[in-house]
Structures are given as structure tokens and as C-alpha cells.
Amino acid sequence: MKVLKFGGTSVGSIDSLRNVKAIVESQQTECIVTVSALGGITDCLMDCARRASVGDNTYMELHRAMKERHHSVIDGVVTDASRHAEVTEKVDSLLQQLSTLFDAIALLGELTQRTMDLIVSYGERMSCVIVCNMLSDAALCYSPDFIRTRFRFGKHVLAPEATSKLIAQIVAPKLKTHRTIVVPGFIARDEDSGKITNLGRGGSDYTAAIIAAEFSAEILEIWTDVDGFMTADPRIVKNAVVIDRMSFVEAMELCNFGAKVVYSPTIYPVFNHNIPIVIKNTFNAQAPGTIIADGEVFATRMAGLTSMTPTAIIRITGCRPVNFDRVFNSLSRNGVDIFMASPEHGTFGLRGSDVESAMAILSDELADELTTGEIENIQPITGLSTIALVGSALDSMTDVDKVLINVLNGCGIPVPAPPRMNSSTTVACMVPEQSLHEALRAVHSTFFPSCTPIS
Ligand code: ADP
Ligand code: ASP
Ligand code: MG
């Protein structure tokens, strides 16, 4: 049994959906097919909701354009007449609900997180109906019926026990009667309130991995719009090349440090069950793609380079060493992830979007020390990007930090947070946000010298 996941671009147009149909229908074994919303639709839904909430009526035009796009895709791929009518009716009913929701948001002038979670679910709810009916003999399993989340640290996280039980009850029996099952990615339901939630942006990859782990699938295939996991983001580093194989650990590190091609929580469930992941191109199915599997054989090589932006540093200064265990615990309890911790310098790194809440948490947690003067200052340094170089080879390399600094300084790029080994396979440092692209290109050409330079 295989799990195949098709991302937004793969299900975004008539031509790409035809490729999806050919790929799925050529499979020789049972498949669970997880689909994203049509490319760009999740952003569009969020945009409509925000416009409606501030009384900007142009949300109606966006809604009309979404309707036209879905209709045109249905016309292009659902060829059977009775199915065409049925799919159009289902999608129209979902679009009508959306229209009512947007009007209600406009009337109330208010948009809560719960309403936004409901709104963004519609992208996958529409796409799964289209994909399921485009395929010759597929059944639909609606993921909010079996993917459960709970609210922890300010976000929805998987509720594994409930999910596992429901997959066995709901999905497993369907797989006995159908060779292909279509599942909307990303969307879920809160285990207590029963409200619609999701697994976070890019979460369809994670839906597929959860299901693959539950069935001990032979493989998880992630079908996207590039030939595989590349040595760097191909939109920035034009001569990045496809990595043929990498270890789970390398993939986890690259994804944790921002490689967008796979949503980072995806790796854990399949890694645990030792299920290989293959990244493949829907638009070039013949290309071998990237295999992510067990890793020792790759010990002598650099895997890739990635980045996160915006990021920041928080520096805590005081007359006595700061108790960083307390600092890190208070942040993680409140959903703030940290990386590149340097307790000896009183600094740590975090996402730019977390700076405001981290400052509030720390001012509260360290209020007494700030009053007594034990801690002088908690200072954020923003406007930075983090770059991370990942590869099992780093484990046996010396002076990587010096090489990195020399390369960056050689291009006139200051390094406000010097390189730090984040693990035995990852070294990370921060550079000014405006120098990110130049930094990535320079570091890539140093550590991946065999990639052909682009003039
Ligand atoms: P999907 O909609 O299929 O989930 P995403 O947009 O989430 O696709 O991820 C694929 C995109 O990730 C690619 O189009 C590419 O621009 C970008 N990307 C960023 N870093 C990498 C990388 N290291 N390797 C490949 N693609 C990358
Ligand atoms: N549609 C969702 C998003 O755009 C989930 C996904 O595509 O994986 O984030
Ligand atoms: Mg994605």
C-alpha cells in the first residue's frame, strides 16, 4: 500500500490534474491519495476573510474568481456528465457556504481564529471532491472525520491516540473495498470541541505522513512541482541541483530550518516507522526524484543549504549568569521555538513572528530579576535571516564555522550571530535579511562546488 500526496500546484490546473490522474491510475497497488487545495486557494480564502472583516467588499470579486476557477477545472477534468453535475452541485454548495461566511464576517466586522480555521478548510473540501470524481474508481474519506487535533502552546497539534483509533475505524474498512481512496490534506477536527481545525500551513504533507505511518505503507510519495529536494531553494539559488538520496535526519534538519518543499512535522511519523519518502515532480514523472531513507551511507557528503526569514536574536544581559533553563522552558511552554542557543553569550535565535510574544513572556518570567537589577536588559535584534547548512559530512569536518564566516565576510556580509553547530549534521548562522540571497549563493557555491555556476 502506498500514500501519494499531491500539492497545490499539482492539483492547480486542468493540465496538472490530468497528470495526477495518469500517475494515480498507473499505480499497481492500493493507494491513499492526499490532496491540497488548488494552488493559491488557501491564501485567497484568507485574503477574502481579512478583506470582509475590514469592510472591504472586494472579497466578493475574489469569491467570484474562485468560483470561476473551480468551475473551469471541473469542466476540464470531470468528463462523465452525471458526475460533472454532482461535483458542480457539491462545490457550488461549499462556495455558497463560503459566501455566507464572508458576508457574516463583513456584517460583524470581526474575524476570530476559529472562523479563519473554518474558512481555510474549504480549499481542501472542494479539491478533494474534484480529484475523487476525476479518478475512475476512488472513494472519499473526509479527514476531519479521523484526524483529530488538540490545542497546545497556542496552536493545533495532532491528537495521536484518537487519530489512530479513527483511522482504523473509518479508513481501513474503505481500503478493503476500494483500490484508491482520496483524502483532503491539511484539515482536521478538535478532539474536544469538534470544531474544524488544521495541521498548519503546508499541512497536507503531514496528513499523508500520518496516514502512511498508520498503515505502515511501503512508501510515501510527495508529488510537487520540482524534480526533488534540491541543494538549495531553486528560486534563489539557480544552480541548485536535485539531491538523489538523503537521510531522515538530514531531511528533518533541512525542513526544520525552512526548506519549504516538505512541511517539517511530516518526517517524524514516517521516520518512526522507517517508511521511505520520495519527492517527485507531477510535471516530470520520469525524473527519479529524491529518496529520503535511512542514512548511514551518506556520511561523507553535504546534503543541502536552507534558510528561514525573518528571524531574530534575543540577548539577555545581567550581572549574574542567566538561568537559561528557565528562559527556554517558559518560552517553549508558550509555543515559542528557539534555536542557535548560546547561553554563554546570553543569546538565542527565534522566528521574527515570535519576537513580540517572546519579549512579553520574558518580561513576565524575569520580572523580579529585572526589578532587582540582576538582569539589566532583554534586547531583541530583528531584521535577520538564518541560514543552515546540513549534511552528515559536517560531523567529521573541522573549521566549518571559520569557512562560513570567511565566505560571508568575503562578500561584505556581516554575521551578527556567528555559526553554531545546531546538531552533528547542521551548522547555522544569521545574516542581515537584505543579504540573504547573496549569502545563500555564496555559501552554496563554496560547499557545493560541483554545481554548474550560472552566469
Ligand atoms: P506543494 O504545493 O506541492 O506542497 P510547495 O510550494 O509547498 O509545494 O513546495 C515546493 C516548492 O518548494 C518548490 O516549488 C520550490 O520553489 C520550493 N523549495 C524551497 N526549497 C526547496 C528545496 N531545497 N528543494 C526543492 N524545492 C524547494
Ligand atoms: N492548502 C494548505 C496550504 O496552502 C495546505 C497544503 O497545501 O499543504 O497551506
Ligand atoms: Mg507544500
mmCIF file of C-alpha atoms in Angstrom, residues 1-7 23-24 26-29 31-34 204-205 208-209 212 217-224 262 266 270 275-282 285 288 290:
data_model
loop_
_atom_site.group_PDB
_atom_site.id
_atom_site.type_symbol
_atom_site.label_atom_id
_atom_site.label_comp_id
_atom_site.label_asym_id
_atom_site.label_seq_id
_atom_site.Cartn_x
_atom_site.Cartn_y
_atom_site.Cartn_z
ATOM 1 C CA MET A 1 0.000 0.000 0.000
ATOM 2 C CA LYS A 2 1.252 3.471 -0.914
ATOM 3 C CA VAL A 3 0.377 7.001 0.125
ATOM 4 C CA LEU A 4 0.629 9.685 -2.561
ATOM 5 C CA LYS A 5 0.328 13.380 -1.750
ATOM 6 C CA PHE A 6 -0.313 15.996 -4.420
ATOM 7 C CA GLY A 7 0.381 19.639 -3.544
ATOM 8 C CA ILE A 23 0.028 8.930 -12.108
ATOM 9 C CA VAL A 24 -2.654 7.588 -9.759
ATOM 10 C CA SER A 26 -0.975 3.728 -13.267
ATOM 11 C CA GLN A 27 -0.301 2.527 -9.700
ATOM 12 C CA GLN A 28 -0.101 -1.235 -9.261
ATOM 13 C CA THR A 29 -1.189 -1.292 -5.629
ATOM 14 C CA CYS A 31 -3.254 3.938 -2.754
ATOM 15 C CA ILE A 32 -4.371 6.660 -0.424
ATOM 16 C CA VAL A 33 -4.187 9.944 -2.302
ATOM 17 C CA THR A 34 -3.928 13.086 -0.177
ATOM 18 C CA SER A 204 -1.184 18.226 3.652
ATOM 19 C CA ASP A 205 2.268 16.612 3.659
ATOM 20 C CA ALA A 208 -0.187 11.994 4.230
ATOM 21 C CA ALA A 209 2.624 11.029 6.621
ATOM 22 C CA ALA A 212 1.308 6.331 5.829
ATOM 23 C CA ALA A 217 2.765 1.989 3.904
ATOM 24 C CA GLU A 218 5.572 0.746 1.690
ATOM 25 C CA ILE A 219 6.307 4.330 0.631
ATOM 26 C CA LEU A 220 5.140 7.939 0.998
ATOM 27 C CA GLU A 221 5.336 9.789 -2.322
ATOM 28 C CA ILE A 222 5.176 13.580 -2.197
ATOM 29 C CA TRP A 223 4.327 14.876 -5.657
ATOM 30 C CA THR A 224 5.157 18.551 -6.174
ATOM 31 C CA VAL A 262 8.278 19.347 2.785
ATOM 32 C CA THR A 266 5.929 15.245 8.099
ATOM 33 C CA VAL A 270 7.396 8.036 8.681
ATOM 34 C CA ILE A 275 8.877 4.322 5.660
ATOM 35 C CA PRO A 276 10.871 5.929 2.837
ATOM 36 C CA ILE A 277 9.673 9.228 1.372
ATOM 37 C CA VAL A 278 10.123 10.003 -2.319
ATOM 38 C CA ILE A 279 9.795 13.562 -3.576
ATOM 39 C CA LYS A 280 8.596 13.518 -7.189
ATOM 40 C CA ASN A 281 7.616 16.020 -9.868
ATOM 41 C CA THR A 282 3.999 15.826 -11.116
ATOM 42 C CA ALA A 285 7.066 11.969 -13.556
ATOM 43 C CA PRO A 288 13.810 9.799 -10.320
ATOM 44 C CA THR A 290 14.714 12.311 -4.100
#
